[in-house]
Short mmCIF file of C-alpha atoms in Angstrom, two decimals:
data_model
loop_
_atom_site.label_atom_id
_atom_site.label_comp_id
_atom_site.label_asym_id
_atom_site.label_seq_id
_atom_site.Cartn_x
_atom_site.Cartn_y
_atom_site.Cartn_z
CA MET C 1 -42.17 3.08 -14.66
CA ALA C 2 -45.57 1.48 -14.29
CA ARG C 3 -46.08 -1.97 -15.69
CA THR C 4 -48.98 -2.41 -18.04
CA LYS C 5 -51.46 -5.06 -17.05
CA LYS C 6 -51.38 -8.04 -19.37
CA VAL C 7 -54.90 -8.90 -20.41
CA THR C 8 -55.89 -11.23 -23.23
CA CYS C 9 -58.65 -10.57 -25.75
CA SER C 10 -60.60 -13.38 -24.10
CA GLU C 11 -60.35 -11.59 -20.75
CA ILE C 12 -61.60 -8.38 -22.37
CA LEU C 13 -64.57 -10.31 -23.75
CA ASP C 14 -65.19 -11.77 -20.27
CA ALA C 15 -65.20 -8.19 -18.95
CA THR C 16 -67.64 -7.23 -21.71
CA GLU C 17 -70.00 -9.98 -20.58
CA ARG C 18 -69.76 -8.80 -16.97
CA VAL C 19 -70.54 -5.21 -18.01
CA VAL C 20 -73.62 -6.34 -19.92
CA VAL C 21 -74.82 -8.32 -16.88
CA LYS C 22 -74.15 -5.46 -14.43
CA LEU C 23 -75.22 -2.45 -16.50
CA GLY C 24 -77.39 -3.82 -19.30
CA SER C 25 -76.85 -3.67 -23.03
CA ALA C 26 -77.76 0.02 -23.31
CA ARG C 27 -74.87 1.02 -21.06
CA LEU C 28 -72.25 -1.20 -22.68
CA SER C 29 -69.34 1.02 -23.69
CA ILE C 30 -65.63 0.71 -24.34
CA ASP C 31 -64.99 2.82 -21.25
CA ALA C 32 -67.11 0.51 -19.06
CA VAL C 33 -65.32 -2.56 -20.44
CA ALA C 34 -61.91 -0.98 -19.82
CA LYS C 35 -62.83 -0.19 -16.22
CA GLU C 36 -64.19 -3.71 -15.66
CA ALA C 37 -61.04 -5.29 -17.14
CA GLY C 38 -58.76 -2.92 -15.22
CA ILE C 39 -57.06 -1.66 -18.36
CA SER C 40 -56.95 1.54 -20.38
CA LYS C 41 -59.65 2.46 -22.84
CA THR C 42 -56.87 2.68 -25.44
CA ARG C 43 -56.09 -1.00 -24.96
CA VAL C 44 -59.72 -1.99 -25.57
CA VAL C 45 -59.86 0.21 -28.68
CA TYR C 46 -56.55 -1.24 -29.89
CA ASP C 47 -57.97 -4.77 -29.78
CA PHE C 48 -61.62 -4.14 -30.69
CA LYS C 49 -61.93 -0.66 -32.30
CA SER C 50 -65.61 -0.16 -31.33
CA LYS C 51 -68.55 -1.36 -29.27
CA ALA C 52 -69.84 -3.16 -32.37
CA ALA C 53 -66.50 -4.94 -32.74
CA LEU C 54 -66.75 -6.09 -29.11
CA LEU C 55 -70.19 -7.52 -29.79
CA GLU C 56 -69.00 -9.17 -33.01
CA ALA C 57 -66.15 -10.78 -31.09
CA LEU C 58 -68.60 -12.02 -28.45
CA ILE C 59 -70.74 -13.54 -31.21
CA ASP C 60 -67.70 -15.16 -32.81
CA ARG C 61 -66.61 -16.63 -29.49
CA GLN C 62 -70.08 -17.97 -28.72
CA PHE C 63 -70.42 -19.31 -32.26
CA GLN C 64 -67.12 -21.18 -31.83
CA ARG C 65 -68.20 -22.61 -28.46
CA ASP C 66 -71.58 -23.66 -29.83
CA SER C 67 -70.04 -25.20 -32.96
CA GLU C 68 -67.69 -27.31 -30.86
CA GLN C 69 -70.51 -28.40 -28.58
CA ILE C 70 -72.82 -29.23 -31.49
CA GLU C 71 -70.07 -31.27 -33.14
CA THR C 72 -69.74 -33.34 -29.96
CA LEU C 73 -73.50 -33.67 -29.53
CA VAL C 74 -74.01 -34.74 -33.15
CA GLN C 75 -71.74 -37.70 -32.39
CA GLU C 76 -73.72 -38.46 -29.22
CA CYS C 77 -76.97 -38.26 -31.21
CA ALA C 78 -75.70 -40.36 -34.13
CA ASP C 79 -78.33 -43.05 -33.53
CA THR C 80 -81.27 -40.62 -33.51
CA PRO C 81 -83.57 -39.97 -36.48
CA HIS C 82 -81.83 -36.61 -37.19
CA PRO C 83 -78.48 -36.15 -35.41
CA GLU C 84 -78.10 -32.45 -36.33
CA LEU C 85 -81.57 -31.53 -35.07
CA PHE C 86 -81.42 -33.75 -32.00
CA ALA C 87 -77.98 -32.37 -31.09
CA ARG C 88 -79.40 -28.85 -31.06
CA ILE C 89 -82.37 -29.98 -28.99
CA LYS C 90 -80.00 -31.67 -26.54
CA MET C 91 -77.95 -28.48 -26.38
CA ALA C 92 -81.12 -26.57 -25.46
CA GLU C 93 -81.48 -28.76 -22.37
CA HIS C 94 -78.95 -26.39 -20.80
CA VAL C 95 -80.76 -23.50 -19.11
CA PRO C 96 -79.22 -20.17 -20.20
CA ASP C 97 -77.47 -18.36 -17.36
CA ASP C 98 -77.59 -14.63 -16.63
CA ILE C 99 -74.53 -13.93 -18.79
CA GLU C 100 -75.96 -15.77 -21.79
CA LYS C 101 -79.26 -13.94 -21.40
CA ALA C 102 -77.57 -10.54 -21.05
CA VAL C 103 -75.37 -11.11 -24.11
CA ALA C 104 -78.42 -12.21 -26.13
CA MET C 105 -80.19 -8.99 -25.15
CA ALA C 106 -77.13 -6.86 -26.00
CA VAL C 107 -76.73 -8.45 -29.40
CA SER C 108 -80.45 -8.20 -30.11
CA ALA C 109 -80.55 -4.53 -29.12
CA SER C 110 -77.56 -3.71 -31.32
CA MET C 111 -78.60 -5.71 -34.38
CA SER C 112 -81.24 -3.25 -35.51
CA SER C 113 -78.62 -0.61 -36.23
CA ASP C 114 -75.57 -2.68 -37.11
CA ALA C 115 -75.42 -4.47 -40.46
CA ALA C 116 -72.22 -6.34 -39.55
CA LEU C 117 -73.89 -7.88 -36.49
CA GLN C 118 -76.90 -8.80 -38.61
CA ARG C 119 -74.58 -10.57 -41.08
CA LYS C 120 -72.85 -12.48 -38.25
CA ILE C 121 -76.15 -13.73 -36.88
CA GLN C 122 -77.38 -14.53 -40.40
CA GLU C 123 -74.25 -16.63 -41.03
CA TRP C 124 -74.90 -18.50 -37.79
CA VAL C 125 -78.53 -19.16 -38.69
CA ASP C 126 -77.61 -20.16 -42.27
CA GLN C 127 -75.15 -22.74 -40.97
CA ASP C 128 -77.82 -24.22 -38.70
CA LEU C 129 -80.40 -24.25 -41.50
CA ARG C 130 -78.00 -26.06 -43.86
CA ALA C 131 -77.35 -28.68 -41.19
CA ILE C 132 -81.04 -29.07 -40.36
CA GLY C 133 -82.08 -29.31 -44.01
CA SER C 134 -79.43 -31.88 -44.90
CA ALA C 135 -81.40 -34.97 -43.84
CA ASP C 136 -84.67 -36.66 -44.70
CA LYS C 137 -87.91 -34.90 -43.85
CA SER C 138 -86.28 -31.48 -44.19
CA GLN C 139 -89.59 -29.58 -43.94
CA THR C 140 -90.44 -31.36 -40.69
CA ALA C 141 -86.90 -30.76 -39.45
CA TYR C 142 -87.28 -27.04 -40.18
CA LEU C 143 -90.62 -26.99 -38.37
CA ALA C 144 -89.10 -28.67 -35.30
CA PHE C 145 -86.04 -26.41 -35.44
CA PHE C 146 -88.16 -23.25 -35.56
CA ALA C 147 -90.18 -24.53 -32.59
CA LEU C 148 -86.86 -25.01 -30.79
CA LEU C 149 -85.69 -21.50 -31.72
CA GLY C 150 -88.94 -19.96 -30.52
CA PHE C 151 -88.62 -21.73 -27.20
CA SER C 152 -84.94 -20.81 -26.88
CA PHE C 153 -85.47 -17.14 -27.70
CA HIS C 154 -88.15 -16.89 -25.06
CA GLU C 155 -85.70 -18.33 -22.53
CA TRP C 156 -82.76 -16.15 -23.62
CA PHE C 157 -84.88 -13.02 -23.32
CA GLY C 158 -86.16 -14.06 -19.90
CA LEU C 159 -89.78 -14.32 -21.04
CA ILE C 160 -90.23 -17.85 -19.73
CA ASN C 161 -88.61 -19.62 -16.82
CA TRP C 162 -89.99 -23.12 -16.72
CA PRO C 163 -89.04 -25.77 -14.17
CA ALA C 164 -86.69 -28.48 -15.45
CA GLU C 165 -89.41 -31.10 -15.81
CA LYS C 166 -91.59 -28.85 -17.98
CA ARG C 167 -88.62 -27.71 -20.10
CA LEU C 168 -87.43 -31.26 -20.77
CA SER C 169 -90.96 -32.42 -21.56
CA PHE C 170 -91.33 -29.63 -24.12
CA LEU C 171 -87.98 -30.47 -25.71
CA ASP C 172 -89.03 -34.12 -25.88
CA SER C 173 -92.21 -32.97 -27.65
CA ILE C 174 -90.07 -31.29 -30.31
CA ARG C 175 -88.16 -34.56 -30.81
CA THR C 176 -91.47 -36.42 -31.06
CA MET C 177 -92.79 -33.85 -33.55
CA TYR C 178 -89.95 -34.71 -35.92
CA SER C 179 -89.90 -38.46 -35.29
CA SER C 180 -93.64 -39.05 -35.59
CA TYR C 181 -94.36 -36.85 -38.60
CA PRO C 182 -94.98 -38.92 -41.76
CA ASP C 183 -92.11 -39.39 -44.17
CA SER C 184 -94.04 -38.29 -47.24
CA GLN C 185 -94.02 -34.53 -47.67
CA THR C 186 -95.33 -32.46 -50.50
#
């Protein structure tokens, strides 16, 4: 009797990321993930039910990772003018790798036709917006945060690939935008 391969949900998600990197988001399928993980398609369906569920699980996992990292960075940025904003800027100092870029593309491509994925991303954005708007100069914080998002999206989608010095200088400019903007807002 053949032994079934023991694979965790996390390993299936790792396989999903590898498929997206190798084949692109358009060719992501449960069958491709099963082959990459070395398990049956039935096992993938048992754990994730659909391609959309795989993507939702990837989002949840990344959201958890990012939340933990932001929590740590907020502590590191406690002495800055806006710890929540500056933590997110510091997090953006990390250059997205090929897996992160591929997953961003897969999620983006699937969002247009999947309301559940849209809700997941909306929850993520709402949490960030609450954190960003919770301090003084909330309008300026939003402005800086949206500049950060614009920069980050361009990187995640592979539209810009700046050298480290230029990237860090731009991120410092976002910090300066918030710090130097007058306190009085109408």
